[in-house]
């Protein structure tokens, strides 16, 4: 049994060292030095070149280094073998931290105090108690639910939207189009943690922004494809939205001449909201391989029909 590793943004040697702590006998080949393709029956990948996985005649398992699998599903040649996505405590804790950071940034006036410091001005500003601030989370899955739980511990009011109704302690659950319409007008901040699918592409658009209360903030930590960029700029520029924190973009890296970089109401991070740290996530890869080898049911399987 041989694992193919293919990612241009992850360090194969570090992953090998971490995975072999759990599976010392594992043979791992690193793309493009893959040797005899017939040996390979498992692949661990992030954005592999289209067609690569289809060129492996004995492939039986794909493990995604990312939680979001739309880059894989967009490859029409993707083999019909089980596809396991990344769900790990490290990734989840990272994301909850990013979301908390962005909520606090806007609620606790971090940029305003930065400007006051730059002017050597000692000037307390008013902020509402967290218990009066409502955060809506689009997507109450692994990352959305954990982020909501973390914000609850800080006393924020939490609303969450998912395809099916959810029961997350302290989080009011909404689902379906009617649920979204009911939730949006109540959100002081809206956090997107949806998978990118045909149904969710472009969901952060003019209509959604108009349904948010004036002065709302949008945080997108999911995928650039969720956001209609021109609609965000228009909603910010006419003063309806107060600001946006963006971690993900339609084109990554974000081109140097993109208007988001210099927009005074946009805060940017370069797709780092949650990282699949090998030291924290190799065990999940090893578990998937072990289950696969022993014919046990696989956890975190992607439902290709749903797209996540
Ligand atoms: P999950 O699959 O665990 O959760 C997805 C959630 O979205 C579920 O609650 C699901 O509802 C809901 N959902 C899906 N489609 C719809 C829809 N059409 N309408 C309403 N709700 C919907 O995903 P994760 O939480 O693990 O990850 C979410 C996304 O975060 C990933 O797909 C990825 O794009 C992004 N991500 C970004 C990172 C970054 O660094 N910026 C890092 C990691 C992930 P239901 O439960 O009812 O099915
Ligand atoms: C992921 C990501 O999907 O890093 O895990 O965006």
PDB file of C-alpha atoms and ligand atoms in Angstrom, residues 46 65-68 91 223 271 274 276, ligand 2:
ATOM      1  CA  UNK A  46      -4.391  19.754  -1.769  1.00  0.00           C
ATOM      2  CA  UNK A  65      -5.464  18.144   3.209  1.00  0.00           C
ATOM      3  CA  UNK A  66      -8.177  20.800   3.268  1.00  0.00           C
ATOM      4  CA  UNK A  67     -11.561  20.893   4.949  1.00  0.00           C
ATOM      5  CA  UNK A  68     -13.101  22.372   1.815  1.00  0.00           C
ATOM      6  CA  UNK A  91      -7.999  23.301  12.290  1.00  0.00           C
ATOM      7  CA  UNK A 223     -14.152  30.691   0.121  1.00  0.00           C
ATOM      8  CA  UNK A 271      -6.088  32.484   3.641  1.00  0.00           C
ATOM      9  CA  UNK A 274      -7.262  27.927   9.894  1.00  0.00           C
ATOM     10  CA  UNK A 276      -3.923  22.144   8.646  1.00  0.00           C
TER      11      UNK A 276
HETATM   12  C1  LIG B   2      -9.288  24.244   3.922  1.00  0.00           C
HETATM   13  C2  LIG B   2      -8.568  25.468   3.716  1.00  0.00           C
HETATM   14  O1  LIG B   2     -10.269  24.005   3.247  1.00  0.00           O
HETATM   15  O2  LIG B   2      -7.408  25.552   4.135  1.00  0.00           O
HETATM   16  O3  LIG B   2      -8.878  23.472   4.813  1.00  0.00           O
HETATM   17  O4  LIG B   2      -9.099  26.429   3.162  1.00  0.00           O
END
